[in-house]
Structure formats: structure tokens, C-alpha cells
């Protein structure tokens, strides 16, 4: 039973006990229900206190039961709430730590609530594309007012208990208890029991009045705001509807009608692709940190000092991540000027944050104080983790890793930030390949969430476990990738880029392609992205490909662009034109003409290509390569690929990542679209050969993410 029962001073204390956050799983719900029954039946018990063991009252639904029959097995949360609603003895919920989601809905069905100071109170369901489905939208407005409740429900963010307790007229918390919460709650329960000894009715949140002046105008305003702020998410709008319904039903004393309305809205949201995608992303993030053959209790190595080689674009950003986490970093360069430049950039970044009010000046100083620089490898002797971010050339990497092998202490982790080179070859430059791993950060490294952890053939399990833990410390989403050209993210984006080129040859302009995929939800289309990252990078990769894989077809348009010196924003011109010092992409007649000329040389009559086709061709390029990556074991699960795209490539969150999106479209449909594209003489039939895994799953009616 995940709830305990004891009687203290005539008060039954029911304590939720389901670590880590007292999720309301089956056994916990059963425990509460049994406790309430027992307390009501015991003449020696005057009142009930409901509280939580450990660091929380309750974080809500037990995510470990999500989707299983246990999640809804009776007594379900609604039944437990009804039990409390109907209780004939006073019930006091004593909350601390976290009271969220179903946990808050449970507490709202008690007659009174008392809270420890600093308790985080939230209804976060909206973050999973849902709404509170156990009375939260109906009860919370009754105790904190319509506006506060709506804000909390629509945003899902936690609010501190003392802030809520200070709201005028609030009925959420009867008091804030300093000191021993349960003792305070038991004393309060006894007071309440005495006050109700004459049989006066117990206050129920559902019976409280609820009204809002100009309700119609207010909710209209709320709907407009929500539509503007979250245009692609249906849940926030439904939250507004439910709170509006609560107000409307309150006027007619029809609480149960409001509850039913909320329940139906919840059930409808549960079926939306947006909620499925958000829930998928939620679980994918948790799953990403689990590596199938690395047990969770693998002891991590201690990381208290970090070395970074190279103070360029990436080295600087990587360094900041550690300084932000309070970990000292020593940066090594070959020349003092490079060090000075790197440190100046870091300082400038912090100063900008201070100016914007995002960072306190003393915090900025503390972080800078953790930074030291050197020209000598001797100063990295005691580093626990050394991350290399020097030029992307095997020869330079070799020199660095041979040197590191000489000087690093035994057990130090040697990481490379390489984005294209073979981590196994790099590891082989050392006599300790087990300690070598790829840590592929994304630019700007102090901002981007994604960290691809590249697992070499020899990388030790505890090295992986350590790097995953380090990622958490520096607030990155780490995804493990095997060694291959481009790892997970860039290997897939290359196919997407190839396809974008074919679209130009067939009749699109860069602007049309970007607009279509941005409307789909990508943060940036492939051509604006190319201009931002620098088109010369792709050019260099293609030149290598032309030699390595002469049969692989690429559109020549990107090469022609680079031959014109149009490398992107940094040269003031790329696929688009840019006004001096501006980042706004302006469609370029010169580029459109270059593409048209090339098209004519190929003898292709341009055709009008629909946005749908553009999106499908681009996204299914990712999907097909993703399937190969999965099949080869480069990624251990489809959800890892989704995480890479959600956190590193601006894939729309409400579509859940490319593999999740393919599942939503249906793999049968994906394969059929690919067959259609393969038949297009101007596309590339080889390109559209479905990966064996995709073909197999489509034939079986399966999906990437089970
Ligand atoms: P960068 O050119 O801005 O910086 C490289 C720095 O390394 C320079 O400051 C240079 O002085 C220093 N350096 C070169 N050889 C050195 C040596 N032997 N010892 C010490 N320092 C040395 O280059 P960036 O963009 O920072 O790239 C670094 C690495 O990160 C490359 O492997 C690159 O592929 C990878 N990377 C780059 C990304 C990007 O978007 N720029 C994204 C992800 C990875």
C-alpha cells in the first residue's frame, strides 16, 4: 500500500508514500481510499489529515503507469476525489514541496488546505497538451479567483504557496504552517472538528460561489491572447473554455455539469496529435538518458575540473556551460591572442546577459572567476574532463589527443566536439580509447539544448554514464549516437538538404521552400538556415562527398551559390540578400535567376510545387535516413532521433519529432508518398528507396515509437 495510516490526537493521518513525488498510482489511490474509509468508520477519529512523505505532497499522476490499465483502475482519481467530497468528517490536506496536477486536484477536494512555505503549486497538464481533468479547472477558480486560476492553468508553471496565500479573499490555503507541517495540520484539524461538532456543514470547494465581472468580455480576451501566444496548441484554448464553463455553471449551481464538460475536453485533447507529440517528447527526454546496456547504477566518475582545448566559437560556448554550473574551467590555446579573444567573447556574453537583466552582476563575476587560461598542457594535468574544440582537421585532432594522452591523469575523460570526424580514429591516437568519447555540442553551445554523446567502439560504460550526468549538470539534453558520418542529426539533415536542392531544380524558389517548412513549424527553413550557418560548410562536405561517393546526386545550385561567394549572412549574401548589419532575409533576384538558368541547362520545365509536397519531401527525407540510423543501431531508439530534432534542429515540438510525425501520418502513407516521389524523373529514385526498417514496419502496420 503506498499510503500509510496512523491516528494522532484523534486525527487520522493518511500519508502518501510513493517516491519520488508520491505519484497517484493505483496503490497510492487505493491506500488513500482505504484510509478514508477506515477513518470515517472509526468513532475515535474526529478528522482526517492527508499529507505526503518525502519531498512532496504529490506530483500528480504516476508517470510510470501512463497508458497502462493501472492508470485508470478503480479507485481512479475521480473516485478518490468524490470520496473526499462526500466525507462526513473534516479533511485537511497538508501540502509541502510540490502539489501538482492530480495532486492539487486531490487537495482541492479536501475541506481545508494548509501549506508549508515554499510549496510549489501547479496544474502543469497544459505542458502535455492536456488540461486538468479531475476538477482542477472547476475548483481552482473558486479558491483563487478566475484570473489567477486561468493563468496557472494556461501556463502550467508553479506558483509559491505564500504568494497564493496572500491573494485577497483566497480560499486555497487556510494557513501557512511554519515548522512541523503534520503537527500543525493535526492541531488545525482538531480546531475545525471542534467548530463543526454541532453538525454544521463542512465547506466544500465545489459549493463555493464563482463569478467574474464582464465574464464574456474577459474570456474573449483570454481566448485571443491564448490564440496569439500558442497558435499551434489546442490545449490552452480548451483550458479557457473550461474555466468559462465553470463560471457559467456556477451561476446555475450546476457544478457536475462543469465537471462533465472538463472531462470531455480532457478526453478530446488526449486524442489530439499535439498532445500525443508533447507526451511523446516528455517521455523521450527521460528515455534519452537511459542507455540500454549501461545500467542506471553505473558509478559516474567525479568531474570537478574541466579543460577545454580551443577558445573559438565552440570552445567559448562549451566553457560557459561549465562556468554557469559552477565548475572551474581551464581553456588552452596555441596563442595568447586567441585566448584573449576567446575570454573577451565570454565576458561580452555575460555582460550582455547582465545588461538584459538576465544575470546578476555578482553572478557574472563569480562565473568569470572560475575561468583560467593557459598555453601549456601542464595546466590540464589534474582536469577530470577535457573537451577538445580545435579546427576540424584530423591532423590537428591527432596532435591534440596524442598530447592529452601524455599529460592527462589516469581516468580523465577525453572528449572531442568534432562534428564530422571518426571518434574511433581519434580514440586510437591515445592508449586509452576507453576514456575517449564525442561530446558534440551545437552552436551557440551555451544556448542550444542538444548534446550528441558519441559513443566510440571502445568508450567505457562509466564514461558514458559520467557524460550523461555531466549533461544534466550543464542542463543539456544528451542523446547517445554511435559513430557514423554526421552522427544522428547532421547525417539526417544532409538528406533534407539534398532534397531541398532538388526542389529548387524542379521549380521552387528558396523562399517558397523555407516558407512551406516554416509554416509546418520548423524554426527556420533550409535556406535561411544555410545562410545562418554558412553555406561554405556544406560546400566543403559536398566536395568530400563528390570524391568519396561519386554516384550520390546533389543539386549543383548550392555549389553555384558558393562559387558566387554567397556564403550567407557572414558575407552579406547567400540564398537571400541581407542589408548591412541586418539578419532579415530578403529574396534575391540574382539567386532566383541563377537557379532558373541552371534549371534551363538541365532541361527541366519548372512546375508549381505545393507546400504539402515540399513539406513531405523534406520531412520524409529525415524519416528515411532516421530509419537507417535506427536500423544500424546508431540511435538505440526512435525517440532519441526525435529528441535530437526537437532540441537541436528546430523541429516543431507539437509534431513530436520526425519519427513521431511519421507515426502520426502512418508509415503506410509515408512509404506510399515515397513511391510517388521516386517516380518523379527529376527527383532521385535511389533517394526514395524506403529504408528496410521503414518498409518492414509499414508492411506490418507498425510504428517507430511503439
Ligand atoms: P573555431 O575556428 O571558431 O575555433 C577553433 C579554435 O581552436 C581556434 O580558436 C584555434 O585557435 C584553436 N586551435 C586550433 N588548433 C589548436 C590546437 N592545436 N591547440 C589549441 N587550440 C587550437 O572553430 P569552431 O567552430 O569552434 O569548431 C571547433 C570544433 O567544433 C570543430 O571540430 C567543429 O567541427 C566543431 N563544431 C563546430 C560547430 C559550429 O557550428 N561551429 C558545431 C559543432 C561542432
XYZ file of C-alpha atoms and ligand atoms in Angstrom:
750
model
C 0.000 0.000 0.000
C 1.572 3.308 -0.999
C -0.105 5.320 1.745
C 0.240 4.861 5.487
C -2.344 5.382 8.222
C -1.999 6.401 11.833
C -4.161 8.187 14.372
C -2.681 11.201 16.164
C -4.676 13.115 18.792
C -7.954 11.811 17.418
C -6.990 12.707 13.830
C -6.347 10.091 11.168
C -3.166 10.963 9.281
C -3.029 9.424 5.816
C 0.447 9.791 4.340
C 1.019 9.285 0.620
C 4.192 7.297 0.237
C 5.182 6.620 -3.343
C 8.666 8.013 -4.003
C 9.953 10.114 -5.581
C 6.972 12.512 -5.704
C 4.002 10.479 -4.414
C 2.563 9.963 -7.862
C -1.083 8.962 -7.662
C -0.582 5.444 -8.929
C -3.007 2.634 -8.301
C -1.599 1.535 -4.931
C -1.464 5.110 -3.651
C -5.066 5.796 -4.657
C -6.123 2.541 -3.006
C -4.223 3.494 0.128
C -5.951 6.882 0.330
C -9.394 5.367 -0.263
C -8.864 2.657 2.350
C -7.559 5.225 4.822
C -10.562 7.493 4.320
C -12.986 4.558 4.752
C -11.210 3.453 7.910
C -11.154 6.964 9.387
C -14.827 7.560 8.662
C -15.746 4.235 10.256
C -13.681 4.786 13.411
C -15.687 6.649 16.086
C -12.429 7.627 17.799
C -11.356 9.648 14.720
C -12.639 13.243 14.554
C -10.917 14.439 11.395
C -8.561 13.411 8.615
C -5.218 14.887 7.552
C -3.938 13.955 4.132
C -0.224 14.516 3.628
C 2.778 13.301 1.659
C 6.003 11.601 2.737
C 9.374 12.798 1.488
C 9.872 15.893 -0.596
C 6.381 16.379 -1.996
C 2.700 16.196 -1.246
C 2.093 14.801 -4.714
C 3.371 15.487 -8.215
C 0.124 14.166 -9.718
C -0.390 11.133 -11.926
C 2.259 8.425 -11.620
C 4.016 8.707 -14.958
C 5.238 5.127 -14.636
C 1.628 3.999 -15.029
C 0.859 6.234 -18.008
C -1.061 4.365 -20.657
C -1.361 1.201 -18.549
C -4.678 -0.181 -17.251
C -3.483 0.643 -13.708
C -3.631 4.354 -14.504
C -7.427 4.274 -14.652
C -8.159 1.220 -12.475
C -10.677 1.922 -9.702
C -10.456 3.675 -7.475
C -9.401 6.197 -10.112
C -8.571 9.742 -9.116
C -12.127 10.936 -9.724
C -13.459 8.273 -7.360
C -10.948 9.184 -4.646
C -11.871 12.844 -5.057
C -15.558 12.006 -4.754
C -14.810 10.061 -1.583
C -13.219 13.160 -0.055
C -16.001 15.407 -1.348
C -18.526 13.194 0.410
C -16.524 12.749 3.623
C -18.578 13.392 6.731
C -15.578 14.284 8.875
C -13.356 17.295 8.167
C -10.499 16.573 5.778
C -7.390 18.777 5.831
C -4.789 18.445 3.096
C -1.331 19.344 4.405
C 0.863 20.139 1.414
C 4.575 20.785 1.064
C 7.280 20.632 -1.589
C 5.237 20.030 -4.682
C 1.499 19.907 -5.129
C 0.839 19.497 -8.801
C -1.693 18.276 -11.301
C -3.802 15.481 -9.849
C -2.092 16.131 -6.515
C -3.551 19.630 -6.415
C -6.922 18.384 -7.638
C -6.888 15.889 -4.777
C -6.023 18.612 -2.265
C -8.824 20.780 -3.687
C -11.341 18.125 -2.746
C -10.377 18.396 0.933
C -12.406 20.733 3.132
C -9.324 22.727 4.102
C -5.742 23.006 2.993
C -2.684 24.080 4.926
C 0.713 24.518 3.284
C 4.369 24.666 4.174
C 6.037 27.847 2.967
C 7.753 27.478 -0.392
C 5.386 24.821 -1.697
C 5.223 24.748 -5.496
C 1.601 24.757 -6.585
C 0.784 23.989 -10.215
C -1.586 22.481 -12.725
C 1.003 21.619 -15.411
C -1.211 19.417 -17.632
C -1.166 22.010 -20.430
C 2.512 21.224 -20.946
C 1.470 17.774 -22.101
C -1.222 19.216 -24.352
C -3.918 18.377 -21.810
C -5.895 20.134 -19.121
C -6.539 19.230 -15.503
C -9.179 16.546 -15.898
C -10.135 15.854 -12.298
C -11.902 19.078 -11.426
C -8.889 21.420 -11.466
C -10.429 23.867 -13.919
C -13.651 23.920 -11.901
C -12.268 24.069 -8.372
C -9.135 26.221 -8.617
C -11.003 29.361 -9.824
C -13.316 29.025 -6.819
C -10.446 29.350 -4.373
C -8.005 31.771 -6.042
C -10.269 33.671 -8.432
C -10.764 33.335 -12.149
C -7.739 35.288 -13.343
C -5.102 33.676 -11.130
C -6.539 30.233 -11.802
C -6.704 30.742 -15.547
C -3.126 31.972 -15.628
C -1.940 28.944 -13.705
C -3.928 26.513 -15.843
C -2.955 28.022 -19.189
C 0.743 28.394 -18.354
C 1.216 25.349 -16.157
C 4.045 26.968 -14.185
C 4.426 26.535 -10.413
C 3.443 29.353 -8.041
C 4.686 29.523 -4.440
C 2.186 28.773 -1.701
C 2.830 32.001 0.219
C 2.096 34.073 -2.893
C -1.237 32.326 -3.307
C -1.991 32.567 0.406
C -1.538 36.346 0.145
C -4.236 36.757 -2.517
C -7.165 38.757 -1.171
C -10.173 36.555 -0.431
C -8.386 33.344 -1.364
C -9.697 30.062 -0.023
C -6.914 27.802 -1.258
C -4.946 27.749 1.983
C -6.470 28.139 5.423
C -2.978 28.836 6.714
C 0.716 28.580 6.025
C 2.337 26.356 8.641
C 5.887 27.176 9.653
C 7.706 24.309 11.344
C 6.234 20.811 11.685
C 3.585 20.657 8.956
C 1.798 17.500 10.091
C 1.671 18.598 13.746
C 0.281 21.952 12.601
C -2.243 20.250 10.347
C -3.384 17.879 13.129
C -3.870 20.799 15.513
C -5.789 22.698 12.836
C -7.919 19.626 12.070
C -8.842 19.380 15.752
C -9.873 23.057 15.789
C -12.013 22.516 12.707
C -13.546 19.355 14.131
C -14.494 21.255 17.296
C -16.039 24.052 15.239
C -18.112 21.536 13.283
C -19.020 19.390 16.267
C -22.579 20.680 16.179
C -23.076 19.151 12.734
C -22.562 22.385 10.742
C -21.983 21.541 7.066
C -18.379 21.156 6.022
C -17.134 23.613 3.413
C -16.600 22.050 0.025
C -14.792 23.854 -2.763
C -17.441 22.699 -5.209
C -20.090 24.635 -3.262
C -18.185 27.935 -3.274
C -19.609 30.738 -5.410
C -17.760 31.723 -8.564
C -18.340 34.799 -10.670
C -16.369 37.270 -12.743
C -17.430 40.771 -13.723
C -17.758 41.030 -17.515
C -17.079 37.337 -17.814
C -17.876 37.203 -21.547
C -15.519 40.023 -22.466
C -12.827 38.671 -20.167
C -12.922 35.166 -21.636
C -12.961 36.549 -25.163
C -9.825 38.495 -24.333
C -8.286 35.376 -22.800
C -9.085 33.334 -25.906
C -7.499 35.914 -28.185
C -4.381 36.089 -26.034
C -4.009 32.325 -25.936
C -4.566 32.013 -29.695
C -1.846 34.560 -30.325
C 0.621 33.025 -27.874
C 0.175 29.351 -28.665
C -1.356 29.148 -32.140
C -0.379 25.534 -32.701
C -1.530 24.105 -29.395
C -5.202 23.309 -28.833
C -4.977 22.758 -25.059
C -4.684 26.349 -23.775
C -7.857 27.348 -25.584
C -9.737 24.408 -24.100
C -8.456 25.456 -20.658
C -10.116 28.846 -21.180
C -13.323 27.121 -22.277
C -13.371 25.000 -19.134
C -12.839 27.908 -16.753
C -15.510 29.878 -18.630
C -17.798 26.896 -18.232
C -17.050 26.800 -14.510
C -18.236 30.409 -14.184
C -21.304 29.763 -16.298
C -22.268 26.610 -14.368
C -21.682 28.331 -11.033
C -24.465 30.763 -11.917
C -26.826 27.797 -12.254
C -25.366 25.786 -9.392
C -24.532 23.069 -11.880
C -21.065 22.004 -10.685
C -21.348 18.478 -12.039
C -22.157 19.785 -15.492
C -18.897 21.776 -15.401
C -17.026 18.654 -14.305
C -18.503 16.668 -17.175
C -17.569 19.391 -19.623
C -13.990 19.376 -18.330
C -13.841 15.591 -18.550
C -14.961 15.621 -22.165
C -12.492 18.360 -23.076
C -9.730 16.347 -21.398
C -10.667 13.191 -23.284
C -10.782 15.064 -26.594
C -7.348 16.613 -26.012
C -5.930 13.210 -25.137
C -6.614 12.169 -28.744
C -5.057 15.204 -30.437
C -1.783 14.702 -32.281
C -0.421 17.736 -30.429
C -0.923 16.167 -27.022
C 0.427 12.844 -28.260
C 3.503 14.687 -29.520
C 4.035 16.593 -26.274
C 3.646 13.445 -24.196
C 6.000 11.663 -26.543
C 8.583 14.447 -26.125
C 8.176 14.319 -22.336
C 8.925 10.609 -22.219
C 11.528 10.792 -24.979
C 13.547 13.249 -22.927
C 13.523 10.914 -19.939
C 14.263 7.886 -22.100
C 17.211 9.601 -23.799
C 19.271 9.496 -20.622
C 18.843 5.732 -20.392
C 21.331 3.710 -22.420
C 20.172 0.129 -22.987
C 23.396 -1.634 -21.977
C 24.591 0.857 -19.377
C 22.906 0.062 -16.047
C 21.448 3.093 -14.303
C 23.536 2.469 -11.204
C 26.824 2.587 -13.148
C 29.051 4.737 -10.940
C 29.950 8.025 -12.591
C 33.458 9.453 -12.437
C 33.899 12.622 -10.433
C 34.045 15.798 -12.524
C 35.225 18.837 -10.595
C 37.678 20.400 -13.042
C 37.257 20.788 -16.765
C 39.721 21.607 -19.525
C 38.700 22.974 -22.919
C 41.085 22.981 -25.877
C 40.375 25.778 -28.330
C 38.772 29.108 -27.447
C 36.919 29.600 -30.731
C 33.192 29.669 -31.417
C 32.503 26.296 -29.831
C 35.200 26.265 -27.145
C 33.859 29.536 -25.721
C 30.252 28.359 -25.589
C 31.223 24.990 -24.115
C 33.270 26.736 -21.436
C 30.315 28.935 -20.472
C 28.145 25.875 -19.848
C 30.512 24.683 -17.145
C 31.093 28.112 -15.624
C 27.304 28.501 -15.405
C 27.142 25.239 -13.478
C 29.856 26.401 -11.064
C 32.575 24.116 -12.433
C 36.031 25.641 -12.953
C 37.388 25.535 -16.497
C 40.897 25.950 -17.870
C 40.982 26.877 -21.556
C 44.037 26.076 -23.627
C 45.069 27.691 -26.915
C 48.212 27.826 -29.018
C 48.455 31.618 -28.968
C 47.799 34.264 -26.326
C 45.799 36.371 -28.833
C 43.372 33.516 -29.381
C 42.957 33.104 -25.640
C 42.372 36.823 -25.179
C 39.810 36.851 -27.958
C 38.009 33.826 -26.530
C 37.894 35.229 -22.994
C 36.707 38.611 -24.309
C 33.829 36.910 -26.112
C 32.808 35.028 -22.977
C 32.974 38.230 -20.936
C 30.944 40.098 -23.560
C 28.282 37.364 -23.475
C 27.941 37.618 -19.709
C 27.880 41.412 -19.851
C 25.065 41.271 -22.385
C 23.101 38.981 -20.053
C 23.671 41.384 -17.157
C 22.533 44.307 -19.307
C 19.356 42.468 -20.250
C 18.711 41.782 -16.571
C 19.017 38.014 -17.109
C 22.052 37.672 -14.842
C 23.131 39.493 -11.687
C 26.466 41.310 -11.934
C 27.936 39.398 -8.978
C 26.929 36.074 -10.565
C 28.674 37.106 -13.752
C 31.815 37.925 -11.761
C 31.626 34.582 -9.925
C 31.455 32.762 -13.226
C 34.354 34.652 -14.752
C 36.380 33.891 -11.606
C 36.049 30.166 -12.359
C 37.765 30.655 -15.708
C 41.505 30.291 -16.202
C 43.553 30.191 -19.376
C 46.800 28.597 -20.424
C 49.158 27.925 -23.284
C 50.609 24.890 -21.544
C 49.203 21.377 -21.392
C 50.775 21.039 -17.926
C 47.887 23.054 -16.559
C 45.411 20.354 -17.646
C 47.150 17.592 -15.701
C 44.522 17.414 -12.998
C 41.436 18.013 -15.161
C 38.745 15.339 -14.864
C 37.207 16.060 -18.247
C 38.952 17.639 -21.214
C 36.892 18.704 -24.209
C 38.645 19.408 -27.475
C 37.160 22.042 -29.817
C 40.035 22.815 -32.212
C 39.955 23.013 -36.014
C 38.042 20.262 -37.770
C 41.102 18.516 -39.219
C 42.196 15.019 -38.339
C 45.854 16.081 -38.180
C 45.129 18.788 -35.617
C 42.934 16.435 -33.598
C 45.691 13.823 -33.690
C 48.278 16.205 -32.286
C 45.911 17.292 -29.516
C 44.880 13.780 -28.492
C 48.451 12.424 -28.513
C 49.394 15.285 -26.220
C 46.376 14.717 -23.984
C 47.278 11.053 -23.704
C 50.701 12.083 -22.396
C 49.573 14.572 -19.804
C 46.018 13.771 -18.650
C 45.674 11.991 -15.325
C 44.591 8.344 -15.489
C 40.804 8.144 -15.607
C 40.327 11.623 -17.059
C 37.676 11.704 -19.775
C 38.934 12.936 -23.137
C 36.131 14.294 -25.299
C 36.025 15.650 -28.817
C 33.475 18.163 -30.095
C 34.078 17.046 -33.675
C 31.003 17.230 -35.876
C 32.189 15.069 -38.765
C 35.319 13.120 -37.854
C 35.557 9.487 -36.787
C 35.667 9.330 -32.994
C 37.149 5.817 -33.124
C 40.116 7.105 -35.107
C 40.545 9.948 -32.645
C 40.407 7.463 -29.758
C 43.084 5.384 -31.440
C 45.551 8.292 -31.119
C 45.589 7.522 -27.406
C 46.482 4.460 -25.372
C 43.203 4.856 -23.513
C 40.424 4.660 -26.108
C 38.025 3.589 -23.331
C 38.260 7.136 -21.926
C 37.549 8.857 -25.246
C 34.054 9.975 -26.216
C 32.423 12.515 -28.526
C 30.614 15.454 -26.972
C 29.002 17.130 -29.938
C 27.605 20.483 -28.855
C 25.519 22.669 -31.139
C 26.137 26.298 -31.902
C 25.713 28.529 -29.922
C 26.915 25.940 -27.432
C 25.907 27.950 -24.372
C 22.338 28.195 -25.665
C 21.418 25.079 -27.644
C 19.915 22.278 -25.537
C 21.191 19.364 -27.557
C 24.339 17.380 -26.818
C 25.053 14.376 -29.009
C 27.165 11.986 -26.990
C 29.159 9.976 -29.481
C 29.907 6.503 -28.261
C 33.081 5.057 -29.721
C 33.720 1.331 -30.162
C 35.825 1.347 -27.019
C 34.114 4.021 -24.920
C 33.728 2.682 -21.365
C 30.271 2.432 -19.857
C 31.191 4.556 -16.882
C 32.483 7.233 -19.244
C 29.077 7.291 -20.913
C 27.308 7.340 -17.560
C 29.530 10.236 -16.476
C 28.975 12.265 -19.619
C 25.200 11.765 -19.338
C 25.357 13.003 -15.743
C 27.528 15.946 -16.761
C 24.974 16.821 -19.444
C 22.284 17.046 -16.786
C 24.520 19.246 -14.675
C 25.005 21.705 -17.524
C 21.307 21.451 -18.459
C 21.687 19.786 -21.826
C 19.525 17.119 -23.349
C 22.014 14.385 -24.120
C 21.331 11.779 -26.779
C 23.731 8.935 -27.462
C 24.819 8.369 -31.051
C 27.042 5.694 -32.483
C 29.930 6.633 -34.733
C 28.988 7.437 -38.326
C 29.399 10.347 -40.676
C 27.333 13.216 -39.277
C 26.126 11.230 -36.268
C 22.343 11.344 -35.886
C 21.452 14.960 -36.544
C 23.761 16.063 -39.341
C 23.552 12.739 -41.155
C 19.797 13.234 -41.451
C 19.975 16.928 -42.254
C 22.242 16.176 -45.199
C 19.426 14.227 -46.884
C 16.992 17.007 -46.096
C 19.411 19.487 -47.661
C 19.828 17.328 -50.785
C 16.079 17.179 -51.189
C 15.775 20.950 -50.734
C 18.199 21.296 -53.654
C 16.098 19.021 -55.884
C 13.065 21.159 -55.076
C 14.879 24.218 -56.419
C 15.756 22.410 -59.628
C 12.144 21.468 -60.167
C 10.663 24.903 -59.786
C 10.753 26.204 -56.214
C 12.434 29.353 -55.006
C 14.398 29.225 -51.734
C 11.763 31.471 -50.223
C 8.919 29.124 -51.185
C 10.673 26.129 -49.659
C 11.522 27.992 -46.457
C 8.010 29.382 -46.148
C 6.382 25.972 -46.545
C 8.537 24.235 -43.952
C 8.330 27.184 -41.570
C 4.546 27.062 -41.873
C 4.812 23.384 -40.969
C 6.529 24.645 -37.840
C 10.299 24.461 -38.323
C 12.059 27.367 -36.641
C 13.929 28.039 -39.896
C 13.802 26.663 -43.422
C 16.851 25.001 -45.004
C 17.983 28.042 -46.967
C 17.709 30.585 -44.170
C 19.473 28.003 -42.018
C 22.244 27.640 -44.595
C 22.727 31.402 -44.663
C 22.969 31.484 -40.886
C 25.383 28.557 -40.517
C 27.464 29.463 -43.584
C 26.924 27.780 -46.948
C 30.666 27.128 -47.237
C 30.431 24.423 -44.561
C 28.083 22.313 -46.685
C 30.193 23.082 -49.738
C 33.272 21.613 -48.076
C 31.331 18.493 -47.111
C 29.968 18.073 -50.641
C 33.423 18.385 -52.171
C 34.470 15.486 -49.973
C 31.352 13.530 -50.957
C 31.970 14.043 -54.690
C 35.209 12.114 -54.227
C 34.002 9.534 -51.688
C 30.611 8.814 -53.225
C 30.676 9.940 -56.845
C 27.299 8.331 -57.558
C 25.436 10.293 -54.935
C 23.422 13.026 -56.670
C 23.324 16.573 -55.325
C 21.758 19.650 -56.870
C 24.529 21.892 -58.147
C 22.658 25.030 -57.093
C 24.348 25.243 -53.683
C 27.798 24.946 -55.285
C 26.937 27.637 -57.830
C 25.819 29.853 -54.954
C 29.152 29.366 -53.169
C 31.052 29.965 -56.405
C 29.335 33.364 -56.419
C 30.894 33.950 -52.972
C 27.453 33.948 -51.365
C 28.303 32.133 -48.117
C 25.385 33.583 -46.176
C 24.931 36.224 -43.507
C 28.646 36.460 -42.825
C 29.300 37.611 -46.415
C 26.146 39.733 -46.533
C 24.649 37.473 -49.211
C 23.614 33.865 -49.527
C 20.392 32.301 -50.698
C 18.976 35.669 -49.699
C 20.241 39.234 -49.724
C 20.963 40.997 -46.451
C 21.108 44.702 -45.711
C 24.386 45.622 -43.978
C 24.321 44.536 -40.339
C 20.817 43.052 -40.688
C 19.666 39.461 -40.401
C 16.399 39.820 -42.285
C 16.404 37.530 -45.323
C 15.392 39.401 -48.474
C 14.557 37.256 -51.531
C 17.346 37.647 -54.067
C 16.554 38.104 -57.779
C 20.148 37.161 -58.578
C 19.772 33.790 -56.846
C 16.376 33.138 -58.418
C 17.916 33.834 -61.808
C 20.909 31.586 -61.099
C 18.526 28.751 -60.215
C 16.380 29.359 -63.303
C 19.435 29.308 -65.528
C 20.675 26.090 -64.010
C 17.211 24.574 -64.362
C 17.167 25.513 -68.036
C 20.578 23.916 -68.538
C 19.208 20.727 -67.047
C 16.265 20.980 -69.416
C 13.718 20.988 -66.610
C 10.471 22.861 -67.208
C 9.609 24.412 -63.854
C 6.388 23.260 -62.241
C 4.404 24.656 -59.373
C 5.057 22.502 -56.305
C 2.544 22.549 -53.464
C 3.526 23.342 -49.894
C 2.347 19.871 -48.929
C 4.717 18.231 -51.352
C 7.595 20.411 -50.168
C 6.963 19.510 -46.548
C 6.557 15.808 -47.249
C 9.697 15.604 -49.334
C 11.760 17.405 -46.726
C 10.393 15.653 -43.668
C 10.290 12.178 -45.197
C 13.953 12.623 -46.198
C 14.670 12.929 -42.480
C 12.432 9.992 -41.679
C 14.034 7.627 -44.167
C 17.563 8.415 -43.001
C 16.326 8.192 -39.409
C 15.078 4.671 -40.132
C 18.530 3.692 -41.423
C 20.164 5.205 -38.336
C 17.839 3.207 -36.140
C 18.394 0.015 -38.062
C 22.169 0.372 -37.881
C 21.949 0.941 -34.136
C 23.463 4.437 -34.415
C 20.449 5.527 -32.382
C 19.140 2.991 -29.894
C 15.522 4.155 -30.119
C 13.366 6.256 -32.415
C 12.566 8.672 -29.615
C 16.273 9.575 -29.388
C 16.142 10.739 -33.001
C 13.070 12.796 -32.184
C 14.871 14.396 -29.236
C 17.811 15.338 -31.476
C 15.469 17.103 -33.868
C 13.328 18.776 -31.217
C 16.269 20.147 -29.254
C 18.882 20.739 -31.939
C 17.179 21.395 -35.260
C 14.045 23.418 -34.520
C 11.596 20.643 -35.396
C 8.139 21.739 -34.196
C 7.512 20.464 -30.689
C 3.820 19.892 -31.307
C 4.709 17.366 -34.011
C 6.939 15.384 -31.672
C 9.992 14.977 -33.923
C 10.350 13.364 -37.353
C 9.850 9.758 -36.292
C 6.829 10.590 -34.134
C 5.425 12.655 -37.003
C 5.875 9.735 -39.402
C 3.998 7.522 -36.953
C 1.197 10.084 -36.818
C 0.981 10.279 -40.608
C 1.133 6.481 -40.701
C 4.133 4.602 -42.090
C 1.984 3.079 -44.817
C 1.254 6.587 -46.063
C 4.874 7.632 -45.741
C 6.040 4.731 -47.905
C 3.378 5.431 -50.498
C 4.357 9.065 -50.729
C 7.970 7.969 -51.166
C 6.975 5.682 -54.045
C 5.286 8.630 -55.720
C 8.390 10.789 -55.292
C 10.618 8.005 -56.640
C 8.594 8.007 -59.861
C 9.332 11.693 -60.436
C 12.034 11.784 -63.164
C 13.573 14.960 -61.717
C 13.903 13.561 -58.246
C 16.234 10.711 -57.345
C 14.741 7.205 -57.358
C 17.573 5.848 -55.158
C 16.985 8.588 -52.650
C 13.417 7.391 -52.141
C 14.144 3.694 -51.661
C 12.483 3.094 -48.289
C 14.944 2.004 -45.616
C 14.364 -1.710 -44.936
C 13.152 -0.965 -41.416
C 10.645 1.582 -42.678
C 9.406 -0.808 -45.367
C 9.063 -3.598 -42.830
C 7.209 -1.519 -40.258
C 4.915 -0.087 -42.919
C 4.101 -3.580 -44.167
C 3.368 -4.798 -40.636
C 1.262 -1.768 -39.728
C 3.883 -0.927 -37.106
C 5.383 2.329 -35.933
C 8.820 3.689 -34.979
C 7.757 4.685 -31.481
C 5.777 1.803 -30.054
P 36.865 27.914 -34.466
O 37.748 28.073 -35.634
O 35.952 29.010 -34.091
O 37.752 27.603 -33.180
C 38.814 26.706 -33.153
C 39.806 27.205 -32.140
O 40.766 26.197 -31.903
C 40.591 28.439 -32.606
O 40.484 29.439 -31.616
C 42.022 27.951 -32.737
O 42.975 28.922 -32.377
C 42.035 26.787 -31.774
N 43.040 25.800 -32.098
C 43.350 25.292 -33.315
N 44.290 24.356 -33.197
C 44.582 24.259 -31.884
C 45.473 23.465 -31.123
N 46.268 22.580 -31.705
N 45.515 23.625 -29.797
C 44.700 24.521 -29.200
N 43.842 25.289 -29.856
C 43.783 25.168 -31.176
O 36.084 26.565 -34.700
P 34.718 26.054 -34.055
O 33.606 26.442 -34.927
O 34.697 26.446 -32.647
O 34.872 24.493 -34.188
C 35.653 23.735 -33.307
C 35.231 22.287 -33.362
O 33.863 22.198 -33.050
C 35.386 21.629 -34.713
O 35.742 20.299 -34.510
C 33.998 21.717 -35.287
O 33.733 20.736 -36.241
C 33.159 21.500 -34.067
N 31.810 22.004 -34.129
C 31.519 23.227 -34.663
C 30.211 23.678 -34.714
C 29.882 25.030 -35.261
O 28.698 25.291 -35.508
N 30.833 25.924 -35.428
C 29.104 22.851 -34.196
C 29.528 21.629 -33.594
C 30.823 21.226 -33.589
